[in-house]
Amino acid sequence: MDFIKKKTNIYTLLLFGLLFLVKIPAYAQTDTTTYHLTIRKEQVDKAGKKVMGMTVNGTIPGPTLKFKEGDYAVIYVKNEMDVETSVHWHGLLLPNFYDGVPYLTTPPIKPGETRKYEFPLKQSGTYWYHSHTMLQEQSGVYGSIVIEPRKKKLKYDKELVLVLSDWTNEKPINVLRTLKRGSEWYQIKKGTATPLNKVIARHALGAQLKFWKQRMDGADIADVYYPAFLVNGSQKQEYPNFKPGDRVRLRIINGSSSTSYWMTFGGKTPTLVSADGKNVVPVKRNKTFIAIAETYDFIVTIPKNGQIEFRATTDDGSGSTSAFLGKGPVLAAPDVPKPDKIGMMKKMAKMDMRMGAPAIKYRPKKDEPHKMEKNWGTQMDKSADKMKGNMSHDMKGSMKGMDMFAKYNYDYLKSPVKTTFPKDVPVRNILLNLTGNMHRYIWSMNGIPLSETDKIKIKKGEVTRITLNNLTMMSHPMHLHGHFFRVLNKNGDYSPLKHTVNVPPMKKITIEFYNQESGDWFFHCHILYHLTSGMARIFSYGTPRDPRLKGYPVKKLIHETNRYYTWGTAEMASNVTSLSLVSSNIRNQFNFDAEYGWNKNMEAEFTYERYLYDYFRVFAGVNMENTDRNSLDNIKTTAVAGIRWFTPYMFDLDLRVDNELRPRISIGRDVMLFPRLSVFGYYEYQLDFGAVNTLPPNKNVEGETVWNAGAEYMLSKNFSLVASYDNRYGAGGGLTLRF
């Protein structure tokens, strides 16, 4: 009997085990949420003009993907375009292979292919997705993600997702090309330029000279001109179905490529309840900064006396977008004053600090972040120390000026639970100085762009603590893939967890995270054009590469940040016709310049130059010019070599010698006097000591001078009126074409 009983128990266990195994697929299926996304090119009109964009399931932004915490997500992404694409699930904790960075963690989705992403959902909150291929995000490949918690902790009746974005009618690659060539057109177009007439009118010439001395035009806030800023794909949205008394959770996502905003609300002050998907201690706030790639959740109550305006105003004051909730008279959101860029320059000029840290170094493999911090980043601290004693009125003003970016702090965010790590966990400290060059539009960390650095190795079981020291005049929203980090603020043990942190100009922010993943993870500035110009790093656990990435080398991702960009200028004037072509990546540049005067004077030159660091390069090439004026019969070709230096006060200096041993110096500069109107000048002097050529009798040396000066009025991004005088060609005027 005992034997039979034991046998029966075994059969019973086997039966239950079999039933359990049978049930597993059904259980997984019940908790699996599946989406199908299709990315294609389509004509869209977001700013009064039909242009080619990229849609997700036919819309911009793409659909909201809704899940529940603990779900298993399965997402099929089909590429119906003629170029590669990708999707990154921003802020989600998932297996490295599905993170979506092409060539780093995930193969790209080739034309005609469908990629399956699948991962468990370990979190709840507001997140988003976007392409991580070149500049596709700017064209429309982005959308929202909402993950409901297992247990609802916040009280609200309804919810609404609001995705903020910026829109350009240009091809994004042309936007980047315009930035690379150093054009001021975008600042002129949106009214944020600071020409000399405005500087002088504000008694800020001294401040301007200090900026020029450090090779900077002035304070900059945002790079790109946008004809439209969008909320859920439109410049204005109305949601009249909300009723008085409704408590609405607004899930706000900044999916912009290059724009941060100040968020303000009409009606009663809303309650901020979540940041980057993580709940925070609720706090009443009406004016909140949202950097690119951040998400914030607010709870608002629809009033009885009207509709609430939610307004997002761009950080540089160049535009806004609004959503209206409810019915009745509009309860307008408070205005956000336009920033005073010249006032910022004056305040910063009073501070004893050195700006303009280089974006590329002479020896990029010699990473010396603390030396860079000492040379470029500590003068503000020194100034503060000097001012602690006897403080004059001016000193007090300077002290106040040093705090001008304090409004961007995160002290209002407090985690409801402690976020600290165990005290016995090893901590590795890393200093990353954020560096950039606006003239050549190169962005980097520690003066080293992504293409010139190695992976940052980290170990499991350690804490990585990063000090982000911004040595530029722009904010940088820094995003770490696959992790949440603590943003150290006044709340100490209760410092908030985030996946993206905004680092204000000339400020430091410290973040730290526990190393508990595997694989390689991207860390980068989320201003799309900064990322694509080199401001990125790869954190690596040193684990073996996923075999599914075979044939997809990471160098292709890195190459995206070091591509060649080509542009040109043609001038057709009554006295001279000229052509200039440039093709450049981070270190290398090819130049072709030619001019032909009405008097048949001709000169053409081709040079290759190598940037040794930001402001200094060596070059070599050939020069051709006619030896006799009014004649093209005799063309002399010479080899040339020398150095070019972008000097303090922003002069272009050229020192060279040719194969006839004739030294030459030239210097040039242009200055924006009024909006759209610039003046320029150029001076060149060449000496011939007779080392090769025969000089005229009784002459030991012969000199030749070339100079010109003029003015340019910008009609548009591509066209200008120009008037000039050249000592070879005389006076004239005409049209300049940029392409």
XYZ file of C-alpha atoms in Angstrom:
739
model
C 0.000 0.000 0.000
C 2.822 2.420 0.840
C 4.398 1.653 -2.523
C 1.117 2.387 -4.336
C 0.699 5.596 -2.325
C 4.228 6.732 -3.176
C 3.666 5.889 -6.838
C 0.384 7.804 -6.809
C 2.142 10.846 -5.292
C 4.806 10.710 -8.016
C 2.149 10.570 -10.744
C 0.303 13.442 -9.104
C 3.471 15.568 -9.028
C 4.228 14.684 -12.640
C 0.682 15.615 -13.631
C 0.911 18.989 -11.878
C 4.331 19.571 -13.425
C 2.970 18.798 -16.890
C 0.026 21.119 -16.360
C 2.429 23.854 -15.189
C 4.552 23.467 -18.290
C 1.467 23.554 -20.496
C 0.282 26.681 -18.729
C 3.523 28.661 -19.202
C 2.907 29.636 -22.855
C -0.671 30.630 -22.085
C 0.468 32.721 -19.120
C 3.198 34.442 -21.163
C 0.731 35.117 -23.935
C -1.717 36.712 -21.483
C 0.954 39.104 -20.196
C 2.516 39.866 -23.566
C 1.705 43.182 -25.247
C 2.548 43.308 -28.938
C 2.925 46.314 -31.237
C 3.714 46.653 -34.919
C 5.464 49.858 -36.025
C 6.171 50.826 -39.639
C 8.641 53.585 -40.493
C 8.311 55.173 -43.922
C 9.028 58.401 -45.772
C 5.990 60.578 -46.414
C 5.173 64.149 -47.281
C 4.069 66.094 -44.223
C 3.144 69.694 -43.451
C 4.110 70.806 -39.959
C 5.134 74.400 -40.635
C 3.197 75.662 -43.650
C 5.120 73.734 -46.285
C 4.973 70.190 -47.607
C 8.290 68.448 -47.119
C 9.488 64.875 -46.867
C 9.401 63.525 -43.338
C 9.630 60.132 -41.658
C 6.503 58.750 -40.015
C 5.794 55.926 -37.590
C 2.525 54.184 -38.541
C 1.723 57.215 -40.698
C 1.969 59.865 -37.980
C 4.411 62.262 -36.315
C 4.854 61.554 -33.484
C 4.307 57.823 -33.673
C 1.657 56.051 -31.609
C 1.794 55.816 -27.832
C 2.877 52.348 -26.729
C 0.997 51.390 -23.557
C 2.096 48.614 -21.222
C 1.725 47.450 -17.658
C 4.614 46.957 -15.285
C 5.588 43.279 -15.412
C 4.363 42.881 -19.007
C 6.507 41.302 -21.662
C 6.866 43.719 -24.579
C 7.084 42.454 -28.152
C 7.519 45.166 -30.786
C 7.968 44.571 -34.497
C 9.530 47.480 -36.385
C 9.315 47.403 -40.181
C 11.504 49.665 -42.313
C 9.755 50.736 -45.527
C 12.353 53.418 -46.332
C 15.309 53.243 -48.701
C 17.804 53.869 -45.860
C 18.716 52.088 -42.635
C 16.852 52.936 -39.460
C 16.752 51.969 -35.769
C 14.683 52.454 -32.618
C 16.011 53.167 -29.124
C 13.655 52.662 -26.174
C 14.667 55.732 -24.199
C 14.813 55.214 -20.442
C 13.835 51.528 -20.470
C 15.875 48.965 -18.569
C 16.230 46.110 -21.023
C 18.704 43.562 -22.393
C 21.659 45.237 -24.067
C 20.907 43.708 -27.477
C 17.516 45.436 -27.680
C 18.705 48.922 -26.664
C 18.580 49.959 -30.308
C 21.852 51.795 -30.977
C 22.873 50.559 -34.443
C 26.294 48.891 -34.670
C 26.846 49.266 -30.913
C 24.132 47.119 -29.330
C 21.681 46.260 -32.112
C 21.995 45.666 -35.868
C 20.426 48.448 -37.972
C 17.087 47.770 -39.611
C 17.892 47.660 -43.310
C 15.424 48.733 -46.022
C 12.597 46.215 -46.267
C 13.541 44.462 -43.024
C 11.452 43.933 -39.890
C 13.174 43.722 -36.493
C 11.633 42.117 -33.452
C 12.343 43.704 -30.071
C 11.296 41.790 -26.963
C 11.965 42.440 -23.305
C 10.313 42.318 -19.870
C 9.107 45.597 -18.417
C 10.774 46.089 -15.039
C 9.463 49.604 -14.407
C 6.566 51.991 -14.735
C 6.315 55.607 -15.832
C 6.550 57.906 -18.836
C 9.206 57.181 -21.483
C 9.678 57.474 -25.229
C 11.259 55.909 -28.287
C 13.185 57.380 -31.201
C 15.524 56.555 -34.041
C 19.215 56.433 -33.204
C 20.332 56.569 -36.833
C 22.029 59.846 -37.787
C 19.446 62.670 -37.849
C 16.230 60.666 -38.397
C 14.755 61.734 -35.073
C 14.579 65.310 -36.431
C 12.508 64.055 -39.376
C 9.829 62.462 -37.185
C 10.908 59.032 -35.923
C 9.827 59.304 -32.286
C 6.870 58.462 -30.060
C 5.782 57.954 -26.448
C 5.730 55.006 -24.046
C 3.441 54.728 -21.014
C 3.914 51.915 -18.495
C 1.220 51.687 -15.836
C 2.369 50.536 -12.361
C 1.213 47.275 -10.830
C -0.439 49.313 -8.094
C -1.683 52.842 -8.713
C -0.151 55.180 -6.106
C -1.210 58.563 -7.471
C -4.768 59.850 -7.452
C -6.042 61.168 -10.780
C -9.039 60.615 -13.044
C -7.602 60.826 -16.543
C -4.272 61.187 -18.275
C -2.862 62.836 -21.396
C 0.481 62.365 -23.126
C 2.067 65.555 -24.514
C 5.099 65.085 -26.767
C 7.066 68.282 -27.419
C 9.237 68.544 -30.520
C 10.813 70.974 -32.956
C 10.362 70.976 -36.709
C 12.486 72.186 -39.602
C 11.456 72.268 -43.253
C 15.092 71.752 -44.215
C 16.728 68.387 -44.595
C 18.434 67.795 -41.240
C 21.734 67.008 -42.973
C 21.627 70.509 -44.501
C 20.983 71.982 -41.050
C 24.131 70.288 -39.780
C 26.087 71.429 -42.839
C 25.018 75.024 -42.143
C 26.210 74.703 -38.552
C 29.500 73.138 -39.646
C 30.307 76.071 -41.915
C 29.895 78.538 -39.040
C 26.976 80.466 -40.511
C 25.142 82.943 -38.272
C 21.982 82.681 -40.345
C 19.930 80.720 -37.803
C 20.602 83.276 -35.065
C 19.709 86.094 -37.477
C 16.533 84.348 -38.640
C 15.144 83.826 -35.156
C 16.206 87.229 -33.831
C 18.724 85.980 -31.261
C 21.887 87.348 -32.900
C 23.906 89.965 -31.001
C 25.360 92.294 -33.674
C 27.789 95.032 -32.713
C 25.209 97.823 -32.869
C 23.149 96.132 -30.120
C 26.261 95.424 -28.078
C 27.382 99.056 -28.226
C 23.873 100.323 -27.451
C 23.945 98.237 -24.256
C 27.414 99.538 -23.284
C 28.764 95.995 -23.614
C 31.692 96.559 -25.980
C 34.168 95.688 -23.237
C 32.346 92.429 -22.586
C 32.302 91.674 -26.307
C 36.054 92.221 -26.544
C 36.588 89.765 -23.681
C 34.500 87.177 -25.498
C 36.368 87.791 -28.755
C 39.658 87.431 -26.926
C 38.559 83.927 -25.980
C 37.481 83.229 -29.569
C 33.777 83.403 -28.791
C 31.164 85.573 -30.478
C 29.033 85.662 -27.360
C 26.559 83.719 -25.261
C 24.664 81.100 -27.245
C 21.578 79.202 -26.104
C 20.268 77.204 -29.062
C 21.824 76.522 -32.456
C 19.002 75.941 -34.927
C 16.181 78.053 -36.351
C 12.817 76.261 -36.310
C 9.707 77.577 -38.066
C 7.502 75.523 -35.719
C 7.481 73.954 -32.278
C 5.003 71.141 -31.828
C 2.948 69.438 -29.162
C 1.660 66.041 -30.280
C 2.570 66.943 -33.851
C 0.813 70.332 -34.118
C 1.687 73.900 -33.206
C -1.446 74.044 -31.039
C -3.657 71.323 -29.578
C -7.100 71.502 -27.952
C -8.553 68.898 -25.603
C -12.105 70.085 -24.797
C -13.355 66.727 -23.464
C -11.867 67.268 -20.020
C -14.553 68.335 -17.566
C -14.375 70.719 -14.586
C -13.026 68.902 -11.558
C -11.134 66.278 -13.561
C -7.708 65.536 -12.118
C -5.544 64.965 -15.192
C -2.074 63.442 -15.222
C -0.067 65.147 -17.938
C 2.789 62.959 -19.164
C 5.122 65.452 -20.841
C 8.004 64.274 -23.035
C 10.570 66.518 -24.688
C 11.192 64.674 -27.951
C 12.914 67.671 -29.578
C 16.155 67.364 -31.476
C 17.679 70.667 -30.388
C 15.232 72.591 -28.165
C 14.676 72.791 -24.421
C 11.641 74.531 -22.958
C 10.216 76.332 -19.962
C 6.835 74.806 -19.105
C 4.136 77.045 -17.625
C 0.458 76.437 -16.815
C -2.673 78.563 -16.654
C -5.016 78.268 -13.691
C -3.869 76.897 -10.344
C -0.297 75.740 -9.845
C 0.063 72.085 -10.943
C 1.735 69.337 -8.927
C 4.897 67.738 -10.262
C 4.767 64.021 -9.404
C 7.308 62.252 -11.613
C 10.583 62.903 -13.429
C 12.058 60.623 -16.102
C 9.509 57.932 -15.218
C 10.362 57.878 -11.498
C 7.958 59.169 -8.842
C 9.224 62.147 -6.839
C 7.940 63.801 -3.697
C 5.003 65.851 -5.057
C 5.820 69.543 -5.365
C 3.806 72.516 -6.620
C 5.546 74.152 -9.589
C 4.326 76.407 -12.356
C 7.582 77.162 -14.189
C 9.748 74.115 -14.870
C 12.622 73.594 -17.270
C 12.462 70.471 -19.428
C 15.643 69.590 -21.271
C 15.750 67.521 -24.423
C 14.890 63.837 -23.737
C 13.543 64.458 -20.215
C 10.009 63.537 -19.143
C 7.928 65.140 -16.389
C 4.470 64.231 -15.093
C 2.138 66.836 -13.575
C -1.331 66.537 -12.108
C -3.651 69.423 -12.953
C -7.270 70.029 -11.999
C -9.603 71.308 -14.705
C -11.237 74.504 -13.338
C -14.884 75.489 -13.550
C -14.153 78.934 -14.966
C -12.271 78.062 -18.163
C -9.672 75.982 -19.950
C -6.071 75.592 -18.881
C -3.278 76.548 -21.211
C -0.138 74.426 -21.024
C 2.646 76.328 -22.775
C 6.179 75.268 -23.635
C 8.411 78.283 -24.395
C 11.788 77.680 -25.975
C 14.808 78.317 -23.786
C 16.098 81.017 -26.159
C 12.688 82.693 -26.438
C 12.361 82.060 -30.174
C 8.939 80.421 -30.031
C 6.407 78.319 -28.131
C 3.707 75.691 -28.447
C 0.512 75.256 -26.413
C -2.126 72.702 -25.468
C -5.520 73.711 -24.047
C -7.437 71.496 -21.611
C -11.171 71.934 -20.989
C -13.729 74.451 -22.241
C -14.520 78.114 -21.759
C -12.333 81.210 -21.482
C -8.617 80.540 -21.741
C -6.661 80.718 -18.505
C -3.387 81.746 -20.082
C -0.067 80.344 -18.949
C 2.398 82.920 -17.588
C 4.816 84.398 -20.105
C 8.491 83.507 -19.875
C 10.763 86.511 -20.523
C 13.122 86.232 -23.447
C 16.677 85.714 -22.196
C 18.988 88.714 -22.334
C 22.048 87.372 -24.154
C 23.948 90.671 -24.020
C 23.173 90.970 -20.320
C 24.569 87.453 -19.868
C 27.737 88.503 -21.696
C 28.172 91.516 -19.418
C 27.760 89.413 -16.279
C 30.154 86.748 -17.486
C 32.737 89.320 -18.549
C 32.922 90.501 -14.927
C 33.756 86.994 -13.810
C 37.354 85.863 -13.754
C 36.998 82.748 -15.852
C 38.509 81.314 -18.967
C 36.018 80.225 -21.619
C 36.456 78.511 -24.957
C 38.096 75.230 -23.934
C 39.225 73.340 -27.071
C 36.963 70.733 -28.659
C 39.930 68.822 -30.136
C 43.356 68.401 -28.550
C 46.862 68.154 -29.960
C 47.286 64.709 -28.363
C 43.819 63.174 -28.021
C 45.135 59.884 -26.605
C 46.532 61.794 -23.632
C 43.331 62.319 -21.694
C 43.995 64.912 -18.968
C 40.578 65.987 -17.655
C 41.843 67.423 -14.364
C 44.432 69.540 -16.154
C 41.692 70.851 -18.448
C 39.454 71.534 -15.446
C 42.274 73.473 -13.777
C 43.074 75.537 -16.876
C 39.515 76.271 -17.926
C 37.031 75.473 -15.223
C 38.176 76.721 -11.810
C 38.394 80.475 -12.348
C 34.784 80.841 -11.210
C 35.649 79.176 -7.904
C 38.727 81.388 -7.541
C 36.592 84.443 -8.174
C 34.200 83.343 -5.450
C 37.079 82.946 -3.002
C 38.396 86.399 -3.834
C 35.002 87.942 -3.231
C 34.445 86.457 0.231
C 36.377 89.270 1.905
C 35.647 92.909 1.300
C 33.083 93.074 -1.487
C 32.599 96.207 -3.531
C 29.345 96.880 -5.373
C 30.880 95.534 -8.579
C 32.081 92.411 -6.781
C 28.611 91.773 -5.426
C 27.293 92.136 -8.945
C 29.848 89.646 -10.183
C 28.962 87.227 -7.411
C 25.327 87.463 -8.417
C 26.330 86.973 -12.043
C 28.081 83.718 -11.160
C 24.698 82.361 -10.105
C 22.959 83.270 -13.354
C 22.445 79.627 -14.335
C 21.214 78.496 -10.901
C 17.645 78.418 -12.252
C 18.524 75.161 -14.036
C 19.201 73.211 -10.808
C 17.397 70.009 -9.765
C 16.995 70.775 -6.055
C 13.193 70.649 -6.337
C 13.372 66.927 -7.186
C 13.367 64.599 -4.184
C 13.026 60.840 -4.269
C 10.337 59.433 -1.939
C 12.827 56.710 -0.896
C 16.554 56.650 -0.276
C 18.603 56.161 -3.436
C 22.019 55.659 -1.857
C 24.243 52.652 -2.450
C 25.829 50.459 0.253
C 28.838 52.187 1.787
C 31.173 49.263 1.161
C 30.670 49.369 -2.637
C 33.812 50.595 -4.465
C 33.412 53.969 -6.166
C 35.230 55.051 -9.310
C 35.330 58.800 -9.993
C 35.351 60.057 -13.577
C 35.637 63.687 -14.696
C 34.123 64.557 -18.060
C 34.586 68.157 -19.204
C 31.992 69.076 -21.822
C 33.759 70.919 -24.635
C 32.831 72.417 -27.997
C 33.769 74.654 -30.908
C 30.894 76.672 -32.356
C 32.839 77.883 -35.403
C 33.632 74.430 -36.734
C 30.743 72.829 -34.848
C 32.654 70.067 -33.122
C 31.482 68.790 -29.735
C 33.416 66.534 -27.402
C 34.286 65.538 -23.839
C 37.670 66.424 -22.340
C 38.531 67.958 -25.713
C 38.215 64.534 -27.356
C 35.360 63.640 -29.740
C 33.990 60.092 -29.893
C 36.053 59.186 -32.970
C 39.337 59.840 -31.129
C 38.760 58.009 -27.850
C 38.419 54.519 -26.416
C 35.585 52.964 -24.462
C 35.346 53.814 -20.766
C 35.723 50.502 -18.928
C 33.520 49.928 -15.864
C 33.190 46.899 -13.565
C 30.132 45.130 -12.237
C 29.544 45.665 -8.546
C 31.077 49.146 -8.497
C 29.598 52.625 -8.440
C 30.569 54.963 -11.251
C 30.492 58.606 -10.161
C 30.762 61.148 -12.985
C 31.389 64.846 -12.596
C 30.076 66.629 -15.659
C 31.887 69.967 -15.964
C 30.378 72.130 -18.697
C 33.029 74.390 -20.241
C 30.738 75.703 -22.986
C 28.116 78.435 -23.197
C 25.335 75.970 -24.013
C 23.350 73.527 -21.884
C 23.959 69.839 -22.582
C 21.290 67.216 -21.739
C 23.360 64.087 -21.057
C 21.678 60.680 -21.403
C 22.951 57.299 -20.227
C 21.482 54.235 -21.906
C 20.352 51.216 -19.901
C 20.751 52.770 -16.435
C 19.245 55.216 -14.007
C 21.678 57.455 -12.132
C 21.455 59.559 -9.004
C 21.607 63.309 -9.650
C 23.327 64.558 -6.515
C 21.489 67.579 -5.141
C 20.639 69.197 -1.808
C 18.374 66.266 -0.908
C 21.379 64.039 -0.186
C 20.281 60.444 0.415
C 17.015 61.254 -1.355
C 18.627 62.627 -4.525
C 16.450 61.769 -7.535
C 17.006 59.014 -10.073
C 17.064 60.077 -13.737
C 18.200 58.848 -17.132
C 18.902 62.321 -18.558
C 20.464 65.306 -16.812
C 20.840 68.849 -18.077
C 24.248 70.420 -17.403
C 23.948 74.247 -17.516
C 26.627 76.484 -19.090
C 29.841 76.759 -17.047
C 28.359 74.564 -14.284
C 29.153 71.165 -12.751
C 26.723 68.344 -11.987
C 27.623 65.019 -10.389
C 25.791 61.794 -11.170
C 26.413 58.232 -10.011
C 25.082 54.783 -10.868
C 25.552 51.201 -9.759
C 27.187 48.951 -12.353
C 24.879 45.956 -12.646
C 24.475 45.390 -16.389
C 26.656 43.894 -19.119
C 27.677 44.934 -22.605
C 28.354 48.400 -24.036
C 26.117 51.387 -23.286
C 25.971 54.769 -25.014
C 26.360 58.033 -23.078
C 25.863 61.251 -25.035
C 24.492 64.745 -25.327
C 20.890 64.533 -26.523
C 21.116 67.659 -28.650
C 21.029 65.644 -31.849
C 23.526 67.837 -33.703
C 25.985 67.722 -30.778
C 25.810 63.927 -30.644
C 26.368 63.674 -34.374
C 29.343 66.033 -34.030
C 31.172 63.970 -31.422
C 29.826 64.576 -27.880
C 29.477 60.936 -26.867
C 31.203 58.093 -25.024
C 30.730 54.330 -24.691
C 30.677 52.766 -21.219
C 31.758 49.141 -21.458
C 31.515 46.268 -18.990
C 34.040 44.431 -21.140
C 31.730 41.461 -21.694
C 31.893 39.526 -24.994
C 30.080 41.119 -27.903
C 26.740 39.595 -28.842
C 27.370 37.196 -31.777
C 24.281 38.580 -33.499
C 26.311 41.779 -34.086
C 28.811 39.986 -36.300
C 29.174 42.007 -39.500
C 28.038 45.227 -37.772
C 31.260 46.858 -36.495
C 30.962 49.688 -33.966
C 33.294 51.789 -36.133
C 30.301 52.525 -38.386
C 28.529 54.232 -35.489
C 31.682 56.157 -34.644
C 32.092 57.180 -38.292
C 28.726 58.969 -38.103
C 30.343 61.497 -35.760
C 33.324 62.113 -38.081
C 31.817 62.406 -41.540
C 32.968 64.842 -44.186
C 30.685 67.808 -44.850
C 31.065 69.863 -48.002
C 29.905 73.397 -48.761
C 30.736 76.248 -51.076
C 30.374 79.949 -51.867
C 30.213 81.674 -55.231
C 30.445 85.456 -55.616
C 29.412 87.192 -58.819
C 30.315 90.878 -58.624
C 31.093 93.590 -61.141
C 34.774 93.647 -60.194
C 35.505 89.978 -59.447
C 34.037 86.508 -59.639
C 35.127 83.967 -57.058
C 34.472 80.399 -55.994
C 35.276 78.684 -52.702
C 34.785 74.998 -51.863
C 35.425 73.274 -48.527
C 35.209 69.623 -47.506
C 35.958 68.916 -43.867
C 35.729 66.392 -41.049
C 37.087 66.761 -37.522
C 40.821 66.765 -38.325
C 41.072 67.114 -42.106
C 40.017 69.827 -44.519
C 40.324 70.300 -48.268
C 40.013 73.814 -49.710
C 39.690 75.139 -53.239
C 39.598 78.902 -53.865
C 39.578 80.721 -57.191
C 38.980 84.310 -58.258
C 38.943 86.059 -61.596
C 38.904 89.850 -61.936
C 37.496 92.070 -64.631
C 41.088 93.043 -65.518
C 41.958 89.362 -66.153
C 43.785 88.956 -62.884
C 43.390 85.313 -61.857
C 44.398 83.269 -58.812
C 43.455 79.731 -57.787
C 44.630 77.617 -54.891
C 44.094 74.101 -53.624
C 45.234 73.137 -50.119
C 44.931 70.281 -47.682
C 45.092 71.180 -44.012
C 45.371 69.133 -40.847
C 43.985 70.455 -37.581
C 46.483 69.857 -34.784
C 44.008 71.298 -32.327
C 40.990 73.576 -32.415
C 42.639 76.757 -33.561
C 45.839 75.649 -35.236
C 46.468 73.664 -38.410
C 49.238 72.981 -40.885
C 48.623 72.979 -44.614
C 50.183 72.326 -47.999
C 49.018 72.761 -51.568
C 49.463 74.507 -54.893
C 48.829 78.069 -55.977
C 48.291 79.304 -59.535
C 48.186 82.927 -60.657
C 49.020 84.982 -63.698
C 52.280 86.886 -63.594
C 51.170 89.757 -65.817
C 48.075 91.801 -65.166
C 45.527 91.957 -67.973
C 46.873 88.707 -69.364
C 46.189 85.012 -68.868
C 49.089 83.951 -71.072
C 51.569 83.384 -68.245
C 50.300 81.272 -65.325
C 52.764 80.505 -62.544
C 52.229 77.430 -60.379
C 53.941 77.220 -57.005
C 53.850 74.807 -54.110
C 52.894 76.328 -50.764
C 53.046 75.171 -47.151
C 52.513 76.809 -43.806
C 50.291 77.224 -40.776
C 46.863 78.711 -40.214
C 45.791 80.021 -36.849
C 42.467 81.247 -35.539
C 43.826 83.895 -33.191
C 42.422 85.537 -30.075
C 39.962 88.260 -31.114
C 38.939 85.901 -33.931
C 41.314 86.752 -36.761
C 42.228 84.167 -39.409
C 46.021 84.230 -39.758
C 47.930 82.504 -42.585
C 51.743 82.179 -42.486
C 53.338 80.393 -45.450
C 56.250 79.971 -47.744
C 56.279 78.764 -51.355
C 58.815 76.730 -53.316
C 60.458 79.998 -54.439
C 61.196 80.659 -50.748
C 58.869 83.646 -50.650
C 57.276 84.114 -47.205
C 53.743 85.495 -46.957
C 51.498 86.632 -44.156
C 47.781 87.261 -44.439
C 45.078 88.114 -41.942
C 41.308 88.482 -42.235
C 38.247 89.150 -40.098
C 34.540 89.798 -40.430
C 32.190 91.422 -37.901
C 28.391 91.568 -37.789
C 27.586 95.266 -37.411
C 23.808 95.064 -37.698
C 21.394 92.150 -38.040
C 22.104 90.708 -41.514
C 24.875 93.249 -42.251
C 28.540 92.313 -41.780
C 31.764 94.011 -42.745
C 34.965 92.204 -43.661
C 38.582 92.946 -44.359
C 41.650 91.065 -45.597
C 45.342 91.978 -45.779
C 48.182 90.020 -47.419
C 51.889 90.809 -47.746
C 54.437 88.684 -49.595
C 58.216 89.121 -49.713
C 60.662 87.913 -52.366
C 64.344 87.902 -51.274
C 65.572 86.742 -54.668
C 66.509 83.243 -53.457
C 65.067 81.777 -56.660
C 63.768 84.665 -58.756
C 65.907 87.421 -60.238
C 65.021 90.732 -58.632
C 65.135 94.102 -60.430
C 68.490 95.901 -60.363
C 69.451 97.570 -57.070
C 66.763 95.642 -55.126
C 67.529 93.171 -52.344
C 63.906 92.438 -51.571
C 60.601 92.971 -53.310
C 57.215 93.081 -51.609
C 53.652 92.666 -52.867
C 50.528 93.773 -51.029
C 46.964 92.576 -51.523
C 44.048 93.902 -49.537
C 40.324 94.201 -49.727
C 37.406 95.350 -47.619
C 33.672 95.272 -48.007
C 30.228 94.624 -46.630
C 27.721 91.792 -46.972
C 23.977 91.924 -46.440
C 22.290 88.528 -45.940
C 19.056 88.258 -47.894
C 18.482 84.630 -46.928
C 20.338 81.533 -45.871
C 21.730 81.108 -49.401
C 21.972 84.617 -50.860
C 23.688 87.886 -49.921
C 24.319 91.246 -51.496
C 28.004 92.194 -51.416
C 30.004 95.346 -52.089
C 33.793 95.511 -51.837
C 36.992 97.218 -52.876
C 40.072 95.208 -53.839
C 43.413 96.822 -54.632
C 43.734 94.470 -57.639
C 40.202 94.631 -59.012
C 38.863 97.958 -57.793
C 35.373 98.578 -56.437
C 32.323 96.563 -57.280
C 29.189 94.881 -56.061
C 27.114 91.808 -56.743
C 25.560 88.669 -55.351
C 26.936 85.881 -53.164
C 25.515 82.375 -53.357
C 26.047 79.823 -50.585
C 25.510 76.145 -51.333
